[in-house]
């Protein structure tokens, strides 16, 4: 009867109900409950061997009703597990009392063999009632085979039945605890999958913002420059337009690769792009001649920092000079423009780009510092792995 653990109710051993539950056994799962009716063969045989008469007829009807009621209770419990719904204790108690009453109707024909029905009641009580009431019911049912012979001299104490009642209750209790953990694990796995999807969506949104924010900023600056040059220097304007086409194609390729989760940014490439963007914006660029050797994993974070920092310089700073410094343990982007207020006005939250960069830095174990440059001049973005950096 421990197989009935598949029908346990969330209110008893399965913890907090969830919105959905595992579908156990399909449409034919109710047959699991029918299999255990084989143990009713003992009282059924005794009733069948009883002389014909009202007692025998009542006994046969009672055994049939008990079997039907037990299967109906099993199906009810199983559906509750599917839906992860609570089973009202009053309704569960009423069902158990009804089964007990039906079982007692077999006494005139089955005699002491009716005690077998108590084993079914013990397992059902553990499955339907909260823990403490269930244990009390199991103890009371186990006492019945030992106490009734004192009131009915023709019966003998059935220690075997009492032990079976206890074993059935504790076996189902252990099985339901195991199933409870399994269901909790399923819930945890579903939550992990949900969080993974949410994290992937956030990552994709962050990457798209960083990619398009930088690319569209450079495209806008170059388009403005081409517009100013189209009459005074058509050749250079044509070169800028050609560069616009190249940038647009690269941005499209970046978006496609990001959506496909294959994109990785490269620090050397971002430094080259930064030089192009700053030059197009008329800002003097002071960049490292070569990328130093970096520990694994830092190059990509520094590349994102260069992209975000230069985007802010080009878009907001109105600077004349921009310095990018790269060291093995930190990267700095600094200009001589209007300062942090141009990027995030007083009282406002930082932009999505800076928030995304801060998340990347935290995930990589680094620290992002955004503020004014030395002497309170300009805007400074620093990504550092050093301790105590402020």
Coordinates of C-alpha atoms in Angstrom, one line a residue:
X1 CA 0.0 0.0 0.0
X2 CA 3.0 2.3 0.1
X3 CA 2.5 2.8 -3.6
X4 CA -0.3 5.2 -2.6
X5 CA 2.4 7.7 -1.9
X6 CA 1.7 8.9 -5.4
X7 CA -1.6 10.2 -4.2
X8 CA -0.4 12.2 -1.2
X9 CA -1.9 15.5 -0.6
X10 CA 0.1 18.8 -0.5
X11 CA -1.4 19.7 2.8
X12 CA 0.0 16.7 4.5
X13 CA 3.5 16.0 3.4
X14 CA 4.1 17.9 0.1
X15 CA 4.6 21.4 1.5
X16 CA 3.4 24.6 -0.2
X17 CA 1.1 23.9 -3.2
X18 CA 2.4 24.9 -6.6
X19 CA 0.6 26.1 -9.6
X20 CA 1.2 22.9 -11.5
X21 CA 2.3 19.5 -10.6
X22 CA 3.8 16.4 -12.3
X23 CA 1.3 14.1 -14.0
X24 CA 1.8 10.8 -12.3
X25 CA 0.9 7.7 -14.1
X26 CA -1.4 9.1 -16.9
X27 CA -5.1 8.3 -17.1
X28 CA -4.6 4.7 -16.0
X29 CA -2.8 5.6 -12.7
X30 CA -5.9 4.7 -10.7
X31 CA -5.1 1.1 -11.4
X32 CA -2.2 1.4 -8.9
X33 CA -4.9 1.7 -6.1
X34 CA -6.8 -1.3 -7.5
X35 CA -3.8 -3.6 -7.3
X36 CA -3.6 -3.3 -3.5
X37 CA -7.2 -4.5 -3.2
X38 CA -5.8 -8.0 -3.4
X39 CA -5.4 -8.0 0.4
X40 CA -9.1 -7.8 0.8
X41 CA -9.2 -11.4 -0.5
X42 CA -8.9 -12.7 3.1
X43 CA -12.1 -11.1 4.5
X44 CA -13.8 -11.7 1.1
X45 CA -13.0 -15.5 1.4
X46 CA -14.4 -15.6 4.9
X47 CA -17.6 -13.8 3.9
X48 CA -18.0 -16.0 0.9
X49 CA -17.7 -19.1 3.0
X50 CA -20.3 -17.9 5.5
X51 CA -23.7 -19.6 5.3
X52 CA -26.1 -17.9 2.9
X53 CA -28.2 -15.2 4.6
X54 CA -28.5 -11.5 5.4
X55 CA -25.1 -11.5 7.1
X56 CA -23.3 -12.9 4.0
X57 CA -25.1 -10.6 1.7
X58 CA -24.3 -7.6 3.8
X59 CA -20.7 -8.6 4.1
X60 CA -20.3 -9.0 0.3
X61 CA -21.9 -5.6 -0.3
X62 CA -19.8 -4.0 2.4
X63 CA -16.5 -5.4 0.9
X64 CA -17.6 -4.1 -2.5
X65 CA -18.5 -0.7 -1.2
X66 CA -15.2 -0.6 0.8
X67 CA -13.2 -1.4 -2.3
X68 CA -15.0 1.2 -4.4
X69 CA -14.6 3.8 -1.7
X70 CA -10.9 3.1 -1.3
X71 CA -10.3 3.4 -5.1
X72 CA -12.4 6.6 -5.2
X73 CA -10.3 8.1 -2.3
X74 CA -7.2 7.1 -4.2
X75 CA -8.3 8.8 -7.3
X76 CA -9.2 11.9 -5.3
X77 CA -5.8 12.0 -3.6
X78 CA -4.0 11.4 -6.9
X79 CA -5.9 14.3 -8.6
X80 CA -4.9 16.5 -5.6
X81 CA -1.3 15.7 -6.2
X82 CA -1.6 16.6 -9.9
X83 CA -3.2 19.9 -9.2
X84 CA -1.1 20.6 -6.1
X85 CA -4.2 21.5 -4.2
X86 CA -4.8 21.2 -0.4
X87 CA -7.2 18.5 0.8
X88 CA -9.6 19.9 3.5
X89 CA -9.0 17.9 6.7
X90 CA -12.8 17.8 7.5
X91 CA -13.5 16.1 4.1
X92 CA -10.6 13.7 4.6
X93 CA -11.8 12.8 8.1
X94 CA -15.3 12.2 6.8
X95 CA -14.0 9.9 4.1
X96 CA -11.9 7.9 6.6
X97 CA -14.9 7.6 9.0
X98 CA -17.1 6.4 6.2
X99 CA -14.6 3.8 5.1
X100 CA -14.2 2.6 8.7
X101 CA -18.0 2.3 9.1
X102 CA -18.3 0.4 5.9
X103 CA -15.5 -2.0 7.0
X104 CA -17.4 -2.7 10.3
X105 CA -20.4 -3.9 8.3
X106 CA -18.4 -7.0 7.3
X107 CA -18.1 -8.1 10.9
X108 CA -21.2 -10.3 11.1
X109 CA -19.9 -12.5 8.3
X110 CA -16.1 -11.9 8.3
X111 CA -15.6 -11.9 12.1
X112 CA -12.1 -10.9 13.1
X113 CA -10.9 -10.9 9.4
X114 CA -12.5 -7.5 9.0
X115 CA -9.5 -6.0 10.8
X116 CA -7.6 -6.2 7.4
X117 CA -9.5 -3.1 6.4
X118 CA -7.7 -1.2 9.1
X119 CA -4.4 -1.5 7.2
X120 CA -6.0 0.4 4.3
X121 CA -7.3 3.0 6.7
X122 CA -3.9 3.5 8.2
X123 CA -2.3 4.2 4.8
X124 CA -5.1 6.5 3.8
X125 CA -4.9 8.4 7.0
X126 CA -1.2 9.2 6.5
X127 CA -2.0 10.3 3.0
X128 CA -4.9 12.6 3.7
X129 CA -4.4 14.1 7.2
X130 CA -1.8 16.4 8.6
X131 CA 1.1 14.8 10.4
X132 CA 0.0 14.7 14.0
X133 CA -3.6 13.7 13.5
X134 CA -2.5 11.0 11.0
X135 CA -0.1 9.5 13.6
X136 CA -2.8 9.6 16.2
X137 CA -5.2 7.8 13.9
X138 CA -2.6 5.1 13.0
X139 CA -1.9 4.5 16.7
X140 CA -5.7 4.2 17.4
X141 CA -6.1 1.8 14.5
X142 CA -3.2 -0.3 15.6
X143 CA -4.7 -0.6 19.1
X144 CA -8.1 -1.9 17.8
X145 CA -6.8 -5.5 17.0
X146 CA -5.4 -5.7 20.5
X147 CA -8.3 -4.2 22.4
X148 CA -11.4 -5.8 20.8
X149 CA -10.7 -9.3 22.1
X150 CA -11.3 -8.0 25.6
X151 CA -14.9 -7.1 24.5
X152 CA -15.5 -10.0 22.1
X153 CA -14.2 -13.2 23.8
X154 CA -14.5 -15.2 20.6
X155 CA -11.7 -13.1 19.0
X156 CA -8.0 -13.4 19.7
X157 CA -5.5 -10.5 19.9
X158 CA -4.2 -9.9 16.3
X159 CA -0.7 -8.7 17.0
X160 CA 0.1 -9.4 13.3
X161 CA -2.6 -7.0 12.1
X162 CA -1.6 -4.4 14.6
X163 CA 2.0 -4.6 13.3
X164 CA 0.7 -4.4 9.7
X165 CA -1.2 -1.3 10.5
X166 CA 1.9 0.4 12.0
X167 CA 4.1 -0.7 9.2
X168 CA 1.7 0.5 6.5
X169 CA 1.4 3.9 8.2
X170 CA 5.1 4.4 8.6
X171 CA 5.9 3.0 5.2
X172 CA 3.6 5.4 3.5
X173 CA 4.9 8.2 5.7
X174 CA 8.5 7.5 4.6
X175 CA 7.4 7.2 0.9
X176 CA 5.5 10.5 1.0
X177 CA 8.4 12.3 2.6
X178 CA 10.6 11.0 -0.3
X179 CA 8.0 12.1 -2.8
X180 CA 7.7 15.4 -1.1
X181 CA 11.4 16.0 -1.6
X182 CA 11.1 14.9 -5.2
X183 CA 8.3 17.4 -5.9
X184 CA 10.2 20.1 -4.2
X185 CA 13.2 19.3 -6.4
X186 CA 11.0 19.5 -9.5
X187 CA 9.7 22.9 -8.3
X188 CA 13.3 24.1 -7.7
X189 CA 14.3 22.9 -11.2
X190 CA 11.4 24.8 -12.7
X191 CA 12.4 27.9 -10.8
X192 CA 16.0 27.5 -11.9
X193 CA 14.9 27.2 -15.5
X194 CA 12.7 30.3 -15.1
X195 CA 15.5 32.3 -13.6
X196 CA 17.9 31.1 -16.3
X197 CA 15.5 32.3 -19.0
X198 CA 15.1 35.7 -17.2
X199 CA 18.9 36.0 -16.9
X200 CA 19.4 35.2 -20.5
X201 CA 16.8 37.7 -21.5
X202 CA 18.5 40.4 -19.3
X203 CA 21.9 39.5 -20.8
X204 CA 20.6 39.7 -24.4
X205 CA 18.9 43.1 -23.6
X206 CA 22.0 44.4 -22.0
X207 CA 24.2 43.3 -24.9
X208 CA 21.9 44.7 -27.5
X209 CA 21.8 48.0 -25.6
X210 CA 25.6 48.2 -25.4
X211 CA 26.0 47.2 -29.0
X212 CA 23.4 49.4 -30.6
X213 CA 24.1 52.3 -28.2
X214 CA 27.7 52.6 -29.2
X215 CA 27.2 51.8 -32.9
X216 CA 24.3 54.2 -33.4
X217 CA 26.1 56.9 -31.5
X218 CA 29.1 56.6 -33.9
X219 CA 26.8 56.4 -36.9
X220 CA 25.0 59.6 -35.8
X221 CA 28.3 61.5 -35.3
X222 CA 29.6 60.3 -38.7
X223 CA 26.3 61.2 -40.4
X224 CA 26.5 64.7 -38.9
X225 CA 30.1 65.0 -40.1
X226 CA 29.2 63.8 -43.6
X227 CA 26.4 66.3 -43.8
X228 CA 28.8 69.2 -42.9
X229 CA 31.4 68.0 -45.4
X230 CA 29.2 67.1 -48.4
X231 CA 29.5 70.6 -49.9
X232 CA 33.0 71.6 -48.7
X233 CA 34.8 68.3 -49.1
X234 CA 32.7 65.8 -51.2
X235 CA 35.5 63.2 -51.3
X236 CA 35.9 63.1 -47.5
X237 CA 32.1 63.1 -47.1
X238 CA 31.9 60.1 -49.5
X239 CA 34.5 58.3 -47.3
X240 CA 32.4 59.0 -44.2
X241 CA 29.3 57.7 -45.9
X242 CA 31.2 54.5 -46.9
X243 CA 32.3 54.2 -43.3
X244 CA 28.7 54.6 -42.2
X245 CA 27.7 51.7 -44.4
X246 CA 30.5 49.6 -42.8
X247 CA 29.5 50.5 -39.3
X248 CA 25.8 49.7 -40.0
X249 CA 26.7 46.3 -41.4
X250 CA 28.9 45.5 -38.5
X251 CA 26.2 46.6 -36.0
X252 CA 23.7 44.3 -37.8
X253 CA 26.2 41.4 -37.6
X254 CA 26.8 42.1 -33.9
X255 CA 23.1 42.0 -33.2
X256 CA 22.7 38.7 -35.1
X257 CA 25.6 37.1 -33.3
X258 CA 24.4 38.4 -29.9
X259 CA 20.9 37.0 -30.4
X260 CA 22.6 33.7 -31.4
X261 CA 24.7 33.9 -28.2
X262 CA 28.0 33.6 -30.1
X263 CA 29.3 37.1 -29.8
X264 CA 32.5 38.0 -27.9
X265 CA 33.9 41.5 -27.8
X266 CA 37.7 42.0 -28.3
X267 CA 39.6 44.7 -26.5
X268 CA 42.0 45.5 -29.3
X269 CA 39.0 45.8 -31.8
X270 CA 37.1 48.1 -29.3
X271 CA 40.2 50.3 -28.9
X272 CA 40.4 50.7 -32.7
X273 CA 36.7 51.4 -32.9
X274 CA 37.1 54.0 -30.1
X275 CA 39.8 55.8 -32.0
X276 CA 37.5 56.0 -35.0
X277 CA 34.6 57.2 -33.0
X278 CA 36.5 59.8 -31.1
X279 CA 38.2 61.1 -34.3
X280 CA 34.8 61.4 -36.0
X281 CA 33.5 63.4 -33.0
X282 CA 36.5 65.7 -33.1
X283 CA 37.9 64.5 -29.8
X284 CA 41.6 64.0 -29.4
X285 CA 42.2 60.4 -28.5
X286 CA 45.1 59.2 -26.2
X287 CA 45.0 55.4 -26.5
X288 CA 47.6 52.7 -25.6
X289 CA 49.7 51.6 -28.6
X290 CA 49.3 47.9 -27.7
X291 CA 47.1 45.9 -25.4
X292 CA 49.0 44.5 -22.4
X293 CA 48.8 40.8 -21.5
X294 CA 45.7 40.3 -19.4
X295 CA 44.6 37.5 -17.1
X296 CA 41.9 35.2 -18.6
X297 CA 38.4 36.8 -18.7
X298 CA 39.4 40.4 -18.2
X299 CA 39.8 41.3 -21.8
X300 CA 36.1 41.0 -22.5
X301 CA 35.1 43.0 -19.5
X302 CA 37.6 45.8 -20.4
X303 CA 36.3 45.7 -24.0
X304 CA 32.7 46.4 -22.8
X305 CA 34.1 49.1 -20.5
X306 CA 35.8 50.8 -23.5
X307 CA 32.6 50.6 -25.5
X308 CA 30.4 52.1 -22.8
X309 CA 32.9 54.7 -21.7
X310 CA 33.6 56.0 -25.3
X311 CA 29.9 56.0 -26.0
X312 CA 29.3 58.3 -23.1
X313 CA 32.2 60.5 -24.0
X314 CA 31.0 60.9 -27.6
X315 CA 27.4 61.3 -26.8
X316 CA 27.5 63.5 -23.7
X317 CA 30.8 65.0 -22.7
X318 CA 31.6 67.8 -25.2
X319 CA 35.2 67.0 -24.4
X320 CA 38.3 67.9 -26.4
X321 CA 40.5 65.1 -25.1
X322 CA 39.9 61.5 -24.1
X323 CA 42.4 59.2 -22.4
X324 CA 42.0 55.4 -22.3
X325 CA 44.5 53.6 -20.0
X326 CA 44.8 49.8 -19.9
X327 CA 46.7 47.9 -17.2
X328 CA 46.5 44.2 -16.3
X329 CA 44.3 44.9 -13.3
X330 CA 42.3 47.9 -14.3
X331 CA 41.0 50.0 -17.2
X332 CA 40.3 53.7 -17.2
X333 CA 38.4 56.0 -19.6
X334 CA 38.7 59.7 -18.8
X335 CA 37.9 63.0 -20.6
X336 CA 38.0 66.7 -19.9
X337 CA 34.4 67.4 -20.7
X338 CA 31.3 68.4 -18.6
X339 CA 31.6 65.5 -16.1
X340 CA 29.2 62.9 -14.7
X341 CA 26.2 65.3 -14.7
X342 CA 26.1 65.1 -18.5
X343 CA 25.8 61.3 -18.3
X344 CA 23.4 61.0 -15.3
X345 CA 21.9 64.3 -14.2
X346 CA 21.6 64.9 -10.5
X347 CA 18.8 62.9 -8.9
X348 CA 18.5 60.5 -11.8
X349 CA 19.5 56.9 -12.1
X350 CA 22.5 55.8 -14.2
X351 CA 21.7 54.7 -17.7
X352 CA 21.1 51.2 -18.8
X353 CA 24.7 51.0 -20.2
X354 CA 26.3 51.8 -16.9
X355 CA 24.0 49.5 -15.0
X356 CA 24.8 46.7 -17.4
X357 CA 28.5 47.4 -17.1
X358 CA 28.2 47.3 -13.3
X359 CA 26.5 44.0 -13.5
X360 CA 29.3 42.6 -15.7
X361 CA 32.0 43.9 -13.4
X362 CA 30.3 42.4 -10.3
X363 CA 30.0 39.0 -12.1
X364 CA 33.7 39.1 -13.0
X365 CA 34.7 40.1 -9.4
X366 CA 35.8 43.6 -10.4
X367 CA 34.6 47.1 -9.2
X368 CA 33.2 49.8 -11.4
X369 CA 33.8 53.4 -10.3
X370 CA 32.1 56.3 -12.2
X371 CA 32.7 59.9 -11.3
X372 CA 34.7 63.0 -11.9
X373 CA 38.3 62.9 -13.1
X374 CA 41.4 64.1 -11.2
X375 CA 40.9 67.6 -9.9
X376 CA 37.1 67.4 -10.4
X377 CA 37.5 67.8 -14.1
X378 CA 35.6 65.7 -16.7
X379 CA 34.2 62.2 -16.6
X380 CA 36.0 59.1 -15.3
X381 CA 35.1 55.5 -15.7
X382 CA 37.3 52.9 -14.0
X383 CA 37.0 49.2 -13.9
X384 CA 39.5 47.7 -11.4
X385 CA 40.4 44.4 -9.8
X386 CA 42.4 46.2 -7.1
X387 CA 41.1 46.2 -3.5
X388 CA 40.2 49.5 -1.9
X389 CA 39.6 51.4 -5.2
X390 CA 37.1 54.2 -4.8

